[in-house]
Tab-separated table of C-alpha atoms and ligand atoms in Angstrom:
chain	number	residue	atom	x	y	z
A	1	MET	CA	138.047	114.568	121.890
A	2	ASN	CA	135.036	112.648	123.118
A	3	ILE	CA	132.081	112.948	120.724
A	4	LEU	CA	128.545	112.473	120.945
A	5	VAL	CA	126.287	111.762	118.073
A	6	VAL	CA	122.471	112.376	118.124
A	7	GLY	CA	120.358	110.079	115.937
A	8	GLY	CA	120.306	106.359	114.802
A	9	GLY	CA	119.597	106.317	110.875
A	10	GLY	CA	121.653	105.552	108.209
A	11	ARG	CA	122.697	109.521	108.262
A	12	GLU	CA	124.182	109.155	111.954
A	13	HIS	CA	125.483	105.871	110.511
A	14	ALA	CA	127.479	107.697	107.602
A	15	ILE	CA	128.267	110.739	110.025
A	16	ALA	CA	129.268	108.323	112.766
A	17	TYR	CA	131.774	106.273	110.736
A	18	SER	CA	133.573	109.554	109.454
A	19	LEU	CA	134.071	110.818	112.828
A	20	SER	CA	135.346	107.401	114.096
A	21	LYS	CA	138.209	107.416	111.307
A	22	SER	CA	139.550	111.016	112.573
A	23	PRO	CA	142.626	110.761	114.958
A	24	LEU	CA	141.326	113.647	116.911
A	25	THR	CA	138.140	111.270	117.969
A	26	LYS	CA	139.013	109.898	121.416
A	27	LYS	CA	135.747	108.086	122.375
A	28	LEU	CA	132.707	108.084	120.167
A	29	MET	CA	128.875	107.576	121.546
A	30	VAL	CA	125.738	107.615	119.580
A	31	ALA	CA	122.316	107.850	120.953
A	32	PRO	CA	120.176	105.761	119.949
A	33	GLY	CA	122.355	104.740	117.308
A	34	ASN	CA	121.884	101.028	115.559
A	35	PRO	CA	123.247	97.802	115.240
A	36	GLY	CA	125.429	98.873	112.134
A	37	ILE	CA	126.962	101.967	114.541
A	38	GLU	CA	127.313	99.448	117.469
A	39	THR	CA	130.242	97.704	115.725
A	40	PHE	CA	132.528	100.645	115.953
A	41	ALA	CA	131.106	103.018	118.518
A	42	GLU	CA	129.117	102.997	121.989
A	43	CYS	CA	125.400	103.288	121.441
A	44	TYR	CA	123.137	104.656	124.213
A	45	PRO	CA	119.151	103.687	123.839
A	46	ILE	CA	118.005	107.313	124.163
A	47	PRO	CA	115.287	108.362	121.697
A	48	ALA	CA	116.974	111.575	119.480
A	49	ASP	CA	113.898	113.775	120.761
A	50	ASP	CA	114.485	112.869	124.531
A	51	ILE	CA	116.054	116.436	124.839
A	52	ASP	CA	116.617	116.277	128.833
A	53	GLY	CA	118.053	112.247	128.451
A	54	GLN	CA	120.335	113.531	125.734
A	55	CYS	CA	121.398	116.621	127.836
A	56	LYS	CA	121.929	114.265	130.608
A	57	LEU	CA	124.321	111.606	128.742
A	58	ALA	CA	126.262	113.948	126.976
A	59	LYS	CA	126.931	115.504	130.663
A	60	ASP	CA	127.646	112.156	132.449
A	61	MET	CA	129.711	110.562	129.476
A	62	LYS	CA	132.015	113.784	129.071
A	63	ALA	CA	131.194	114.719	125.947
A	64	ASP	CA	133.160	117.687	124.397
A	65	ILE	CA	130.953	118.076	121.158
A	66	VAL	CA	127.320	116.751	120.461
A	67	PHE	CA	126.434	116.118	116.945
A	68	ILE	CA	122.927	116.806	116.163
A	69	GLY	CA	122.074	114.525	113.288
A	70	PRO	CA	118.209	115.288	112.723
A	71	GLU	CA	115.846	117.946	112.828
A	72	ILE	CA	113.561	117.260	115.552
A	73	PRO	CA	115.735	117.829	118.297
A	74	LEU	CA	117.598	120.911	116.862
A	75	VAL	CA	114.274	122.614	116.274
A	76	LEU	CA	113.205	121.481	120.186
A	77	GLY	CA	116.535	123.455	121.237
A	78	LEU	CA	118.788	120.735	122.175
A	79	LYS	CA	121.747	122.800	120.867
A	80	ASP	CA	120.525	125.851	123.578
A	81	LYS	CA	120.034	123.511	126.085
A	82	LEU	CA	123.582	122.098	125.697
A	83	SER	CA	125.115	125.249	125.634
A	84	GLU	CA	123.259	126.162	129.048
A	85	ILE	CA	125.305	123.161	130.711
A	86	GLY	CA	128.694	124.468	128.897
A	87	ILE	CA	128.811	121.834	126.273
A	88	ASN	CA	129.494	122.504	122.488
A	89	ALA	CA	127.002	121.312	119.812
A	90	PHE	CA	127.272	121.129	116.172
A	91	GLY	CA	123.674	122.388	114.756
A	92	PRO	CA	121.934	125.380	114.541
A	93	SER	CA	119.969	127.024	117.792
A	94	LYS	CA	116.468	126.569	117.866
A	95	GLU	CA	115.775	130.357	116.489
A	96	ALA	CA	118.063	129.305	113.603
A	97	ALA	CA	116.577	125.969	113.129
A	98	GLN	CA	113.447	127.539	111.996
A	99	LEU	CA	114.737	127.666	108.609
A	100	GLU	CA	113.831	124.210	108.682
A	101	GLY	CA	111.028	124.057	111.289
A	102	SER	CA	108.634	127.045	109.544
A	103	LYS	CA	108.270	127.431	106.027
A	104	THR	CA	106.711	130.808	106.475
A	105	PHE	CA	109.782	131.933	108.361
A	106	SER	CA	111.872	130.792	105.994
A	107	ARG	CA	110.114	132.168	102.608
A	108	ASN	CA	109.680	135.531	104.857
A	109	PHE	CA	113.396	135.436	105.373
A	110	CYS	CA	114.221	134.976	101.779
A	111	LYS	CA	112.120	137.371	100.498
A	112	ARG	CA	113.621	140.242	103.029
A	113	HIS	CA	117.121	139.280	101.700
A	114	ASN	CA	116.292	139.058	98.336
A	115	ILE	CA	117.136	134.989	97.879
A	116	PRO	CA	115.689	133.561	94.861
A	117	GLN	CA	112.712	131.396	95.582
A	118	PRO	CA	109.247	131.074	94.210
A	119	ASN	CA	106.469	133.263	94.976
A	120	PHE	CA	104.329	132.907	98.050
A	121	LYS	CA	101.269	133.610	100.040
A	122	TYR	CA	100.660	132.177	103.601
A	123	CYS	CA	96.964	131.722	104.465
A	124	SER	CA	95.707	130.531	108.007
A	125	ASP	CA	91.794	130.641	106.353
A	126	LEU	CA	90.590	128.529	103.314
A	127	LYS	CA	89.057	131.772	101.616
A	128	THR	CA	92.374	133.244	101.055
A	129	ALA	CA	93.806	130.053	99.818
A	130	LYS	CA	91.301	129.899	97.426
A	131	ASP	CA	91.557	133.169	96.166
A	132	GLN	CA	95.473	132.373	95.551
A	133	ILE	CA	94.598	128.963	94.256
A	134	GLU	CA	92.630	130.794	91.658
A	135	LEU	CA	94.892	133.394	91.101
A	136	LEU	CA	97.367	130.507	89.908
A	137	ASN	CA	95.129	128.497	87.879
A	138	GLY	CA	95.456	125.356	90.451
A	139	TYR	CA	99.194	125.554	89.142
A	140	CYS	CA	100.586	125.786	92.662
A	141	VAL	CA	102.089	123.998	95.771
A	142	VAL	CA	100.199	123.782	99.119
A	143	LYS	CA	102.160	123.278	102.233
A	144	ALA	CA	101.846	122.938	105.764
A	145	ASP	CA	103.684	125.436	107.642
A	146	GLY	CA	105.226	123.192	110.169
A	147	LEU	CA	107.343	120.033	110.096
A	148	ALA	CA	105.226	117.016	108.836
A	149	ALA	CA	107.801	114.213	108.437
A	150	GLY	CA	108.311	115.407	104.429
A	151	LYS	CA	104.856	114.669	103.802
A	152	GLY	CA	103.222	118.398	104.248
A	153	VAL	CA	103.705	119.389	100.378
A	154	VAL	CA	101.093	118.742	97.572
A	155	VAL	CA	102.322	119.557	94.341
A	156	CYS	CA	98.841	120.180	92.480
A	157	ASP	CA	97.906	120.601	88.507
A	158	THR	CA	94.386	122.009	89.318
A	159	VAL	CA	92.196	124.065	91.046
A	160	ASN	CA	90.467	121.488	92.851
A	161	GLU	CA	93.202	119.273	93.709
A	162	ALA	CA	94.950	122.628	95.738
A	163	ILE	CA	91.554	123.669	97.142
A	164	GLU	CA	91.195	119.535	98.577
A	165	ALA	CA	94.804	120.065	100.152
A	166	SER	CA	94.219	123.010	101.681
A	167	THR	CA	90.903	122.139	103.348
A	168	GLN	CA	92.433	118.952	104.455
A	169	MET	CA	95.553	120.652	106.014
A	170	LEU	CA	93.450	124.004	107.627
A	171	GLU	CA	90.224	122.762	108.208
A	172	GLU	CA	90.443	118.970	108.878
A	173	SER	CA	93.612	119.225	110.744
A	174	LYS	CA	95.194	116.455	108.421
A	175	PHE	CA	98.922	117.580	109.745
A	176	GLY	CA	97.606	118.816	113.040
A	177	ASP	CA	99.219	121.813	114.256
A	178	ALA	CA	101.960	121.993	111.468
A	179	GLY	CA	98.919	122.581	108.821
A	180	LYS	CA	97.180	124.908	110.808
A	181	LEU	CA	98.737	127.901	108.692
A	182	ILE	CA	99.923	126.978	104.795
A	183	LEU	CA	101.761	128.393	102.239
A	184	ILE	CA	100.335	128.575	98.508
A	185	GLU	CA	103.215	128.823	96.219
A	186	GLU	CA	104.085	129.273	92.729
A	187	ARG	CA	105.111	126.323	91.053
A	188	ILE	CA	108.214	126.433	89.503
A	189	THR	CA	109.977	123.986	87.154
A	190	GLY	CA	113.580	122.632	86.639
A	191	ILE	CA	115.919	119.788	87.921
A	192	GLU	CA	116.459	119.622	91.910
A	193	ALA	CA	119.674	119.347	93.685
A	194	SER	CA	120.741	119.051	97.201
A	195	VAL	CA	123.486	121.498	97.926
A	196	PHE	CA	125.499	121.109	101.356
A	197	ALA	CA	127.454	123.968	103.311
A	198	VAL	CA	128.940	124.416	106.775
A	199	SER	CA	128.831	127.683	108.430
A	200	ASP	CA	130.062	129.027	112.182
A	201	GLY	CA	127.644	131.732	111.857
A	202	ASN	CA	129.753	134.273	109.966
A	203	THR	CA	131.992	131.962	106.837
A	204	ALA	CA	130.257	129.458	104.984
A	205	ILE	CA	132.170	126.604	103.048
A	206	LEU	CA	130.585	124.305	100.079
A	207	LEU	CA	130.768	120.493	101.469
A	208	GLY	CA	129.233	118.560	98.660
A	209	THR	CA	126.145	118.514	96.606
A	210	ALA	CA	123.775	115.566	95.660
A	211	GLN	CA	120.901	114.372	93.826
A	212	ASP	CA	118.534	112.786	96.005
A	213	HIS	CA	115.744	110.001	94.303
A	214	LYS	CA	112.726	110.763	96.222
A	215	ARG	CA	109.943	109.032	94.634
A	216	ALA	CA	109.295	105.092	95.565
A	217	TYR	CA	109.129	103.381	92.072
A	218	ASP	CA	111.819	103.709	88.876
A	219	ASN	CA	111.229	106.385	86.475
A	220	ASP	CA	110.115	108.972	89.286
A	221	GLN	CA	106.993	107.195	89.873
A	222	GLY	CA	104.991	106.382	92.925
A	223	PRO	CA	104.791	108.478	96.162
A	224	ASN	CA	107.205	110.828	97.794
A	225	THR	CA	109.292	108.946	100.231
A	226	GLY	CA	112.368	110.071	102.433
A	227	GLY	CA	114.865	109.442	99.392
A	228	MET	CA	115.128	105.931	97.563
A	229	GLY	CA	118.981	106.871	96.805
A	230	ALA	CA	121.081	109.427	96.070
A	231	ILE	CA	124.301	110.205	93.440
A	232	SER	CA	127.139	112.498	94.219
A	233	PRO	CA	128.289	115.271	92.955
A	234	ALA	CA	124.912	116.120	91.864
A	235	PRO	CA	124.807	115.500	88.036
A	236	ALA	CA	123.117	118.588	87.178
A	237	LEU	CA	125.380	120.969	88.934
A	238	ASN	CA	129.020	122.051	87.857
A	239	GLU	CA	131.777	124.710	89.316
A	240	GLU	CA	129.852	127.614	87.802
A	241	LEU	CA	126.104	126.759	89.125
A	242	ASN	CA	128.116	125.706	92.801
A	243	LYS	CA	129.443	129.066	92.459
A	244	ASN	CA	126.303	130.833	91.780
A	245	ILE	CA	124.456	129.000	94.332
A	246	PHE	CA	127.162	129.724	96.928
A	247	ASN	CA	127.011	133.524	96.426
A	248	ASN	CA	123.168	133.697	96.013
A	249	ILE	CA	121.724	131.538	98.151
A	250	ILE	CA	124.174	130.201	100.752
A	251	MET	CA	125.782	133.525	101.593
A	252	PRO	CA	122.983	135.319	101.575
A	253	THR	CA	121.363	133.345	103.910
A	254	ILE	CA	124.229	132.945	106.526
A	255	ASN	CA	124.894	136.662	105.959
A	256	GLY	CA	121.202	137.482	106.532
A	257	MET	CA	120.486	135.264	109.695
A	258	ARG	CA	123.613	137.089	111.096
A	259	SER	CA	122.246	140.350	110.389
A	260	ASP	CA	118.957	139.439	111.862
A	261	GLY	CA	120.374	138.412	114.729
A	262	ILE	CA	120.186	134.568	114.985
A	263	PRO	CA	123.839	133.745	113.505
A	264	TYR	CA	123.413	130.325	111.731
A	265	GLU	CA	125.922	127.745	112.741
A	266	GLY	CA	126.168	123.847	111.405
A	267	ILE	CA	124.706	122.319	108.349
A	268	LEU	CA	123.239	124.584	105.653
A	269	TYR	CA	121.306	122.024	103.180
A	270	ALA	CA	119.559	124.198	100.396
A	271	GLY	CA	117.086	122.146	98.215
A	272	VAL	CA	117.413	124.146	95.076
A	273	MET	CA	115.738	123.521	91.762
A	274	LEU	CA	117.620	125.206	88.441
A	275	THR	CA	115.105	126.929	86.452
A	276	ASP	CA	115.159	129.170	83.405
A	277	GLN	CA	115.745	132.240	85.622
A	278	GLY	CA	118.982	130.323	87.491
A	279	PRO	CA	118.698	128.594	90.813
A	280	LYS	CA	115.804	129.241	93.455
A	281	VAL	CA	115.409	127.875	96.673
A	282	ILE	CA	112.586	124.999	97.522
A	283	GLU	CA	113.437	124.730	100.839
A	284	PHE	CA	116.222	124.743	103.773
A	285	ASN	CA	116.883	122.003	105.630
A	286	CYS	CA	118.926	122.792	109.133
A	287	ARG	CA	120.889	119.144	108.997
A	288	PHE	CA	122.392	116.895	106.743
A	289	GLY	CA	120.273	114.565	104.198
A	290	ASP	CA	119.130	111.156	104.357
A	291	PRO	CA	120.376	109.585	102.164
A	292	GLU	CA	122.411	112.552	100.803
A	293	THR	CA	124.951	112.023	103.473
A	294	GLN	CA	125.578	108.564	102.764
A	295	VAL	CA	127.276	109.888	99.537
A	296	VAL	CA	128.425	113.224	100.345
A	297	LEU	CA	130.587	112.141	103.390
A	298	PRO	CA	132.368	109.236	101.830
A	299	ARG	CA	134.243	111.412	99.309
A	300	LEU	CA	135.233	113.994	101.922
A	301	SER	CA	138.753	113.885	102.040
A	302	THR	CA	139.308	116.398	105.276
A	303	ASP	CA	138.933	115.368	108.831
A	304	LEU	CA	135.237	115.456	109.775
A	305	VAL	CA	136.198	116.211	113.214
A	306	GLU	CA	138.265	119.229	112.181
A	307	ILE	CA	135.555	120.806	110.134
A	308	VAL	CA	133.074	120.596	113.257
A	309	HIS	CA	135.627	121.734	115.738
A	310	ASN	CA	136.262	124.544	113.426
A	311	THR	CA	132.855	125.595	113.583
A	312	VAL	CA	131.976	124.881	116.739
A	313	THR	CA	134.705	127.261	117.848
A	314	HIS	CA	133.819	130.084	115.007
A	315	ASN	CA	137.258	129.111	113.168
A	316	LEU	CA	136.400	128.427	109.821
A	317	GLU	CA	137.501	131.180	108.229
A	318	ASN	CA	140.888	129.946	107.900
A	319	ALA	CA	139.361	126.318	107.132
A	320	SER	CA	139.271	124.425	103.845
A	321	VAL	CA	137.354	121.475	102.772
A	322	ASN	CA	138.508	118.988	99.975
A	323	LEU	CA	136.361	116.114	98.435
A	324	ILE	CA	137.743	113.441	96.530
A	325	ASN	CA	137.683	113.742	92.445
A	326	ASN	CA	135.326	110.767	92.407
A	327	THR	CA	131.436	109.438	92.530
A	328	ALA	CA	129.423	108.060	94.900
A	329	ILE	CA	126.000	106.198	94.594
A	330	THR	CA	123.552	104.897	97.517
A	331	VAL	CA	120.508	102.937	97.145
A	332	VAL	CA	118.189	102.435	99.814
A	333	ILE	CA	116.570	98.878	100.114
A	334	ALA	CA	113.115	99.522	101.662
A	335	SER	CA	110.554	97.250	103.327
A	336	LYS	CA	107.899	96.110	101.066
A	337	GLY	CA	105.150	98.669	101.356
A	338	TYR	CA	107.577	101.834	102.191
A	339	PRO	CA	106.131	104.745	102.369
A	340	GLY	CA	102.788	103.284	103.412
A	341	THR	CA	102.082	100.264	105.732
A	342	PHE	CA	104.837	97.964	106.033
A	343	LYS	CA	105.897	94.893	108.505
A	344	LYS	CA	108.871	94.987	110.724
A	345	GLY	CA	110.745	92.725	112.507
A	346	ILE	CA	111.661	90.743	109.411
A	347	GLU	CA	115.308	88.894	109.450
A	348	LEU	CA	117.982	90.134	107.314
A	349	PRO	CA	121.048	88.241	105.985
A	350	SER	CA	124.191	88.285	107.342
A	351	LEU	CA	125.969	91.367	105.935
A	352	ASN	CA	129.609	90.344	107.846
A	353	LYS	CA	131.065	89.363	104.141
A	354	PHE	CA	130.476	93.049	102.900
A	355	ASP	CA	132.998	94.584	105.771
A	356	LYS	CA	136.566	94.334	104.083
A	357	GLN	CA	135.493	96.136	100.935
A	358	ASP	CA	137.024	99.803	100.745
A	359	ASP	CA	134.312	100.951	97.775
A	360	ILE	CA	131.037	99.435	99.407
A	361	LEU	CA	130.007	100.666	102.689
A	362	ILE	CA	126.537	99.404	104.130
A	363	PHE	CA	124.629	102.075	106.414
A	364	HIS	CA	121.882	101.070	108.663
A	365	SER	CA	119.058	103.021	108.353
A	366	GLY	CA	116.008	100.846	110.241
A	367	THR	CA	117.501	97.754	111.522
A	368	ALA	CA	117.663	96.396	114.992
A	369	LYS	CA	118.338	92.831	116.877
A	370	ASN	CA	115.969	90.092	117.891
A	371	GLU	CA	116.544	87.980	121.048
A	372	ASN	CA	118.674	85.696	119.267
A	373	GLU	CA	120.894	88.571	118.289
A	374	ASN	CA	119.918	88.341	114.677
A	375	LEU	CA	119.752	91.424	112.451
A	376	ILE	CA	115.940	92.425	111.670
A	377	SER	CA	114.128	95.327	109.865
A	378	SER	CA	112.644	98.110	112.329
A	379	GLY	CA	111.905	100.954	109.819
A	380	GLY	CA	110.898	101.647	106.367
A	381	ARG	CA	114.048	102.798	104.952
A	382	VAL	CA	116.137	99.754	106.028
A	383	LEU	CA	119.810	100.042	104.500
A	384	SER	CA	122.001	102.025	102.283
A	385	VAL	CA	124.124	100.420	100.304
A	386	THR	CA	126.632	103.088	99.325
A	387	ALA	CA	129.399	102.333	96.435
A	388	ILE	CA	132.482	104.755	95.573
A	389	GLY	CA	134.113	104.351	92.165
A	390	GLU	CA	135.734	106.485	89.558
A	391	ASN	CA	132.365	107.181	87.772
A	392	VAL	CA	128.708	107.016	87.513
A	393	GLN	CA	128.540	103.540	85.761
A	394	ASP	CA	131.345	101.966	88.046
A	395	CYS	CA	129.317	102.928	91.047
A	396	ARG	CA	125.992	101.443	89.694
A	397	GLN	CA	127.598	98.313	88.873
A	398	LYS	CA	129.294	97.974	92.277
A	399	ALA	CA	126.592	98.869	94.614
A	400	TYR	CA	123.663	97.125	92.383
A	401	ASN	CA	126.103	94.011	92.379
A	402	THR	CA	126.344	94.175	96.286
A	403	VAL	CA	122.182	95.051	96.507
A	404	GLU	CA	121.573	91.583	94.826
A	405	GLU	CA	124.114	89.750	96.693
A	406	ILE	CA	122.384	91.151	99.880
A	407	ASN	CA	119.300	89.510	98.552
A	408	TRP	CA	116.725	90.280	100.947
A	409	ASP	CA	113.397	89.091	99.264
A	410	ARG	CA	111.389	91.354	101.965
A	411	GLY	CA	112.525	94.578	100.586
A	412	PHE	CA	112.278	96.407	97.661
A	413	TYR	CA	114.707	99.400	95.840
A	414	ARG	CA	114.706	101.253	92.841
A	415	ARG	CA	117.023	100.114	90.147
A	416	ASP	CA	117.733	103.623	88.505
A	417	ILE	CA	119.892	105.483	91.070
A	418	GLY	CA	122.205	107.463	89.228
A	419	LYS	CA	121.157	106.431	86.007
A	420	VAL	CA	121.665	109.246	83.235
B	501	LIG	P1	109.836	120.377	100.272
B	501	LIG	O1	109.513	119.220	101.102
B	501	LIG	O2	109.437	121.524	100.339
B	501	LIG	O3	111.014	119.878	99.702
B	501	LIG	O4	109.050	119.906	98.773
B	501	LIG	C1	108.908	118.208	98.332
B	501	LIG	C2	108.854	118.502	96.899
B	501	LIG	O5	107.816	119.184	96.458
B	501	LIG	C3	110.361	119.154	96.366
B	501	LIG	O6	111.474	118.166	96.241
B	501	LIG	C4	109.947	119.614	95.087
B	501	LIG	O7	110.207	118.545	94.141
B	501	LIG	C5	108.132	119.876	95.181
B	501	LIG	N1	108.101	121.414	95.311
B	501	LIG	C6	108.053	122.116	96.875
B	501	LIG	N2	108.241	123.347	96.467
B	501	LIG	C7	108.131	123.845	94.947
B	501	LIG	C8	107.317	124.462	93.942
B	501	LIG	N3	107.516	125.929	94.752
B	501	LIG	N4	107.446	124.355	92.795
B	501	LIG	C9	107.554	123.378	92.185
B	501	LIG	N5	107.669	122.126	93.433
B	501	LIG	C10	107.788	122.060	94.327
B	502	LIG	N1	116.344	113.291	101.716
B	502	LIG	C1	115.629	114.326	101.921
B	502	LIG	C2	116.089	114.814	103.363
B	502	LIG	O1	116.940	114.848	104.059
B	502	LIG	O2	115.505	116.059	103.308
């Protein structure tokens, strides 16, 4: 099969790497890709959100399947546009991607289908927001409705904090149109975990679990980031909780979307909080997580192309997914200053010497090449260093040994990924 992967970060590197190992892959293309991916796949410099450009590439290169990595092209309707020209895409339609693209859509959907979640109220004016904030004594979470690159969520302790966050979103357009409508949610507590399932619209299968480390610094200090590292399986989950989440969150979502006339196909990522009353949905994402993919896919022993093919042909019913009974940890090396301002274009050490290790995978998140063909940084998160091992301790040792050997003094990383 000719497969095109849309995207160019660490997640897409991990996706492309898994697809490249399948005997079913004839030609592997990635757009835009990155220098790590181009060592084993053809890369085309087309941005992930250039919907017309991606459709043209898929058609010109005779792609049989397009695997859409990031949320933006999904929310912009890339899958629908590809369907119009007769190309199968792995990922939800524009309408179904609203589960991630609109927090009010997703909260209303869960309410309608009795899927456990925090109480919420949506507000388009400050007066309604203030009333709700006072009702919750300021102990609440203020969220912009639309996509805000993970930044449109403010977890509040006091009435003043919550009013300030609501004012910035509703009256000062801090997140543009994404914050014209906001949600004020009950603040719930518990351990968080990411659960990944794949669905063809009818059946769903659990693909794996992970725990993301979102804060920038050790011991969960500092600002929120896209994710500074991850571990799979999620240490807080077990067989029983996985079943609970599958039966009470994943399947009701897939069934609810189908009965609402918006069948959900592709990856469903449920961000859950394990509360005293059981798991509740914090958010849904309509794609794989970054950096969670860098720990979930290396544990997969089932052929990823088979899973993707069974999904787009609505044949998951008779399929199964197997994971290796091991652990994976990924440590993100980020540019100093991230998630605030940071410099790009800084040279990185050569990574060639790590190529031959089976239990270490270095995924490129934000890298490019300069005019001398040397590797440079091009983003906040630069590399994800994944180690696969028998247990957490073994993985941590291998991952951190590699990070120290890379020794990039213009970057920083958390030292407590996977620490229990
Ligand atoms: P989100 O972008 O919706 O995943 O939110 C980012 C982070 O905010 C989550 O990972 C949680 O730590 C926190 N959060 C979001 N909603 C809630 C809530 N209702 N109660 C407590 N924490 C929340
Ligand atoms: N690591 C969080 C996400 O991918 O949304």
